[in-house]
Coordinates of C-alpha atoms in Angstrom, one line a residue:
M12 CA 14.8 -11.7 14.8
R13 CA 11.3 -13.2 15.3
Y14 CA 8.0 -11.6 14.3
I15 CA 4.7 -12.5 15.9
V16 CA 1.7 -12.8 13.5
G17 CA -1.7 -12.7 15.1
Y18 CA -3.6 -15.2 13.1
T19 CA -7.2 -16.4 12.7
D20 CA -8.8 -18.1 9.7
T21 CA -10.4 -14.8 8.6
P22 CA -9.6 -12.2 6.0
A23 CA -7.9 -10.1 8.8
G24 CA -5.8 -13.1 9.8
R25 CA -4.8 -13.8 6.2
D26 CA -3.9 -10.1 5.7
A27 CA -1.7 -10.2 8.8
L28 CA 0.1 -13.3 7.5
A29 CA 0.6 -11.8 4.0
L30 CA 2.2 -8.7 5.6
G31 CA 4.3 -10.9 7.9
I32 CA 5.6 -12.9 4.9
R33 CA 6.5 -9.7 3.0
I34 CA 8.4 -8.1 5.9
A35 CA 10.1 -11.4 6.9
R36 CA 11.3 -11.9 3.3
T37 CA 12.6 -8.3 3.3
T38 CA 14.4 -8.5 6.6
G39 CA 15.4 -12.2 6.9
A40 CA 13.4 -12.7 10.1
R41 CA 11.4 -15.8 11.1
L42 CA 7.7 -15.9 11.7
D43 CA 5.8 -17.1 14.7
I44 CA 2.2 -17.6 13.8
V45 CA 0.1 -17.3 16.9
L46 CA -3.6 -18.3 17.3
V47 CA -5.2 -17.4 20.6
L48 CA -8.1 -19.4 22.2
A49 CA -10.0 -18.4 25.3
N50 CA -8.3 -19.5 28.5
E51 CA -9.3 -23.1 29.4
E52 CA -9.4 -22.1 33.0
R53 CA -11.8 -19.1 32.5
P54 CA -14.7 -18.9 35.0
T55 CA -18.0 -20.2 33.6
I56 CA -21.5 -20.8 35.0
T57 CA -21.8 -24.2 33.4
P58 CA -19.0 -26.7 32.9
A59 CA -17.3 -26.7 29.5
D60 CA -18.2 -29.5 27.2
P61 CA -15.1 -31.7 26.7
G62 CA -16.3 -32.5 23.2
Y63 CA -16.6 -28.8 22.2
E64 CA -13.2 -28.0 23.7
R65 CA -11.7 -30.8 21.7
F66 CA -13.4 -29.5 18.5
L67 CA -12.0 -26.0 19.2
R68 CA -8.5 -27.4 19.6
E69 CA -8.7 -29.5 16.4
T70 CA -10.1 -26.6 14.5
A71 CA -7.3 -24.3 15.7
D72 CA -4.7 -26.9 14.9
R73 CA -6.1 -27.2 11.4
W74 CA -6.1 -23.4 10.9
L75 CA -2.5 -23.2 12.0
A76 CA -1.5 -26.0 9.7
E77 CA -3.1 -24.3 6.7
A78 CA -1.4 -21.0 7.7
L79 CA 2.0 -22.7 7.8
D80 CA 1.3 -24.3 4.4
A81 CA 0.8 -20.8 3.0
V82 CA 4.2 -19.6 4.1
P83 CA 6.8 -19.8 1.2
A84 CA 9.6 -22.2 1.5
D85 CA 12.2 -19.4 1.7
I86 CA 10.8 -18.2 5.1
T87 CA 11.2 -20.0 8.4
A88 CA 8.0 -20.2 10.3
K89 CA 6.5 -21.9 13.3
T90 CA 2.9 -22.1 14.7
H91 CA 1.8 -21.6 18.3
L92 CA -1.6 -22.2 20.0
V93 CA -2.0 -19.9 23.0
Y94 CA -4.7 -19.8 25.7
D95 CA -5.5 -16.4 27.2
E96 CA -8.3 -14.3 28.4
S97 CA -8.2 -12.1 25.2
F98 CA -6.6 -12.3 21.8
A99 CA -4.5 -9.1 22.5
E100 CA -3.2 -10.4 25.8
G101 CA -2.3 -13.7 24.2
L102 CA -0.3 -11.9 21.6
L103 CA 1.5 -9.8 24.1
E104 CA 2.4 -12.8 26.2
A105 CA 3.6 -14.8 23.2
S106 CA 5.7 -11.8 22.2
R107 CA 7.3 -11.8 25.6
I108 CA 8.0 -15.5 25.8
L109 CA 9.2 -15.8 22.2
E110 CA 11.1 -12.6 22.4
G111 CA 9.3 -11.3 19.3
G112 CA 10.6 -8.0 17.9
L113 CA 7.3 -7.1 16.1
I114 CA 3.6 -8.0 16.4
I115 CA 1.6 -8.0 13.1
I116 CA -2.2 -7.9 13.0
G117 CA -4.9 -7.4 10.4
A118 CA -7.6 -4.8 10.3
A119 CA -11.1 -5.1 11.8
R120 CA -13.8 -5.7 9.1
G121 CA -15.9 -2.8 7.9
G122 CA -13.2 -0.6 6.5
L123 CA -12.7 0.3 2.9
L124 CA -10.4 -1.8 0.8
G125 CA -6.8 -0.8 1.5
R126 CA -7.7 1.1 4.7
F127 CA -7.4 0.3 8.3
T128 CA -10.2 0.1 10.9
L129 CA -9.2 -0.3 14.5
G130 CA -10.8 -3.1 16.4
S131 CA -10.5 -4.0 20.1
V132 CA -7.4 -6.1 19.5
A133 CA -5.6 -3.3 17.7
N134 CA -6.7 -0.7 20.3
T135 CA -5.3 -2.8 23.1
L136 CA -2.0 -3.5 21.4
L137 CA -1.6 0.1 20.3
H138 CA -1.9 1.4 23.8
S139 CA 0.1 -1.2 25.8
A140 CA 2.7 -3.1 23.6
V141 CA 6.4 -2.8 24.4
V142 CA 7.4 -3.8 20.8
P143 CA 6.5 -2.3 17.5
V144 CA 3.1 -3.2 16.1
A145 CA 2.5 -3.5 12.3
L146 CA -1.0 -2.9 11.0
A147 CA -2.1 -4.6 7.8
P148 CA -5.0 -2.7 6.0
V149 CA -8.1 -4.5 4.7
G150 CA -7.3 -6.5 1.6
S151 CA -3.5 -6.6 2.2
R152 CA -3.3 -10.2 1.0
D153 CA -4.8 -9.4 -2.4
L154 CA -3.0 -6.1 -2.8
L155 CA 0.4 -7.4 -1.7
E156 CA 0.2 -10.6 -3.8
A157 CA -0.5 -8.5 -6.9
Q158 CA 2.7 -6.5 -6.6
P159 CA 5.6 -7.4 -8.9
T160 CA 8.2 -6.8 -6.3
G161 CA 9.1 -10.4 -5.5
G162 CA 7.1 -10.2 -2.3
T163 CA 9.4 -7.7 -0.5
V164 CA 8.9 -4.2 0.9
S165 CA 9.7 -1.6 -1.8
R166 CA 10.2 1.5 0.4
I167 CA 10.2 2.7 4.0
T168 CA 8.4 6.0 4.7
C169 CA 9.1 7.6 8.0
A170 CA 6.7 10.3 9.2
I171 CA 8.5 12.7 11.5
G172 CA 7.8 16.0 13.2
T173 CA 9.8 17.9 15.8
R174 CA 8.1 16.6 18.9
A175 CA 9.7 14.4 21.6
G176 CA 10.9 11.1 20.2
A177 CA 11.2 12.2 16.6
H178 CA 15.0 11.8 16.5
Q179 CA 14.8 8.2 17.8
L180 CA 12.2 7.4 15.1
L181 CA 14.5 8.8 12.4
D182 CA 17.3 6.7 13.7
A183 CA 15.0 3.6 13.6
A184 CA 14.0 4.3 10.0
I185 CA 17.7 4.6 9.0
V186 CA 18.5 1.2 10.7
V187 CA 15.6 -0.4 8.8
A188 CA 16.5 1.0 5.4
K189 CA 20.2 0.2 5.9
N190 CA 19.7 -3.4 7.0
A191 CA 16.9 -4.1 4.5
V192 CA 18.8 -2.2 1.7
I193 CA 15.6 -0.4 0.5
P194 CA 14.9 3.3 -0.2
L195 CA 13.9 5.6 2.6
R196 CA 11.4 8.5 2.3
L197 CA 11.2 11.0 5.0
V198 CA 7.9 12.8 5.3
S199 CA 8.1 16.0 7.4
L200 CA 5.0 16.6 9.5
V201 CA 6.2 20.0 10.7
A202 CA 3.5 21.9 8.7
L203 CA 0.9 19.8 10.6
D204 CA 2.5 20.4 14.0
Q205 CA 1.9 24.1 13.9
P206 CA -0.6 25.7 16.3
E207 CA -4.0 26.4 14.8
G208 CA -4.0 29.7 13.1
A209 CA -0.2 29.8 12.5
E210 CA 0.8 31.7 9.4
H211 CA 1.0 29.4 6.3
P212 CA 4.3 30.9 5.0
E213 CA 5.9 30.4 8.4
A214 CA 4.7 26.8 8.7
T215 CA 6.0 26.1 5.1
A216 CA 9.4 27.6 5.9
R217 CA 9.7 25.5 9.0
A218 CA 8.7 22.4 7.2
E219 CA 11.3 23.0 4.4
S220 CA 14.0 23.6 6.9
H221 CA 13.1 20.5 8.8
A222 CA 13.0 18.4 5.6
A223 CA 16.5 19.6 4.7
E224 CA 17.9 18.8 8.1
V225 CA 16.5 15.2 8.3
L226 CA 17.6 14.6 4.7
A227 CA 21.2 15.6 5.5
Y228 CA 21.2 13.5 8.7
A229 CA 19.9 10.4 6.9
T230 CA 22.2 10.8 3.9
E231 CA 25.2 11.0 6.3
H232 CA 24.2 7.8 8.1
L233 CA 23.2 5.6 5.1
P234 CA 25.3 4.0 2.3
K235 CA 25.4 5.9 -0.9
D236 CA 23.5 3.1 -2.8
I237 CA 20.4 3.6 -0.7
A238 CA 18.2 6.4 -2.0
V239 CA 16.8 8.9 0.5
T240 CA 14.2 11.5 -0.3
T241 CA 12.0 14.0 1.6
E242 CA 8.5 15.3 1.2
I243 CA 6.4 17.8 3.2
A244 CA 3.0 16.7 4.3
S245 CA 0.7 19.7 4.3
G246 CA -3.0 20.3 4.3
T247 CA -5.9 21.7 6.3
R248 CA -6.3 18.3 8.0
I249 CA -3.9 15.4 8.6
E250 CA -6.1 13.1 6.5
D251 CA -5.8 15.6 3.6
A252 CA -2.1 15.7 3.8
V253 CA -1.8 11.9 3.8
S254 CA -4.1 11.5 0.8
H255 CA -2.0 14.0 -1.2
L256 CA 1.1 11.9 -0.8
E257 CA 2.0 9.3 -3.4
W258 CA 2.2 5.7 -2.0
K259 CA 3.9 2.7 -3.4
P260 CA 1.7 -0.4 -2.9
A261 CA 4.5 -2.5 -1.3
E262 CA 5.9 0.2 1.1
I263 CA 5.4 0.5 4.8
V264 CA 5.1 3.6 7.0
L265 CA 6.9 4.1 10.4
V266 CA 5.4 6.4 13.0
G267 CA 6.3 7.0 16.6
S268 CA 4.2 6.8 19.7
S269 CA 2.5 9.7 21.4
R270 CA 4.5 11.8 23.8
L271 CA 2.0 10.6 26.4
A272 CA 3.4 7.1 26.1
T273 CA 5.5 5.8 29.0
P274 CA 9.1 5.0 28.1
K275 CA 9.6 1.8 26.1
H276 CA 5.8 1.5 25.6
L277 CA 3.5 2.1 22.7
F278 CA 0.7 4.6 22.7
L279 CA -1.0 5.5 19.4
G280 CA -1.1 9.3 19.1
S281 CA -3.8 11.4 17.5
T282 CA -1.7 12.2 14.4
A283 CA -1.0 8.5 13.7
A284 CA -4.6 7.6 14.4
K285 CA -5.8 10.2 11.8
M286 CA -3.2 9.0 9.3
L287 CA -4.6 5.5 9.6
R288 CA -7.9 6.6 8.2
E289 CA -6.3 7.5 4.8
L290 CA -3.2 5.2 4.6
P291 CA -3.5 2.6 1.8
V292 CA -0.3 0.9 3.0
P293 CA 0.7 -0.9 6.3
M294 CA 1.8 1.2 9.3
V295 CA 4.3 0.2 11.9
V296 CA 3.9 2.0 15.2
V297 CA 7.1 2.2 17.3
P298 CA 7.1 2.4 21.1
R299 CA 8.5 5.5 22.7
D300 CA 12.3 5.5 23.3
S301 CA 12.5 2.1 21.7
V302 CA 15.3 0.8 19.5
L303 CA 13.7 -0.7 16.5
T304 CA 15.5 -3.8 15.2
L305 CA 13.2 -4.4 12.2
G306 CA 15.5 -5.7 9.6
D307 CA 18.6 -5.9 11.8
P308 CA 20.4 -9.2 11.0
T309 CA 22.0 -9.3 14.4

């Protein structure tokens, strides 16, 4: 399995690389570190300066070399310089050509430490990618390097409700936990899925029933040595529910695409977008009806 890291010599690029290293070490995947420059054939009013173009290429090569040097020896990695009209389009094309199973990007600047702020690149990928997209919060490099977990993912949290695609996401989380041999936490969003004004006791009962069902299903499909737990996310707002949950610094969260997404495509839904505002850990958004192979050694 190959993972695409969208890299620039910026804090966001280094956050993406740090997350890529952690996930790759956990799953045994290789990294393809991709830096995108503006298309050399782009229309322009004045001719491009050959000297400036050469400077850009040399700078990009140096950045990629430094990124490769930062990858630990136990992880296989390769760098790629891509020319495209936009950074997002370049990553999508690289993912297609290299057959990448995951695209990893960092946050836009301006967010709080440990939180994610969506920039233009993330917005484009989260509404058009055909493979999962992993989002590294601001400061991921510092936060991840400080964790005493050997640089691996400590737990998978899967946020699931009862809407279309929830069962496929649950199956994907089970595959990840099984192949990476790490604990799985299932967070029931049923209490948040209720229509506004729904009775609180009824919503709680539905959430408890849902949590019991998904726990039984996951336990049945996972080896006994992999811990599975459930929690119910509840609150007056999605942001409140997320902030009330306990998060391990080295875990990642799996969420599904909106029901508005076309099959096999990714479309960030409103629930996931609101979760991002409070999540202190990386999020992986999975395309609708997609089979997630994150951590699958085959």
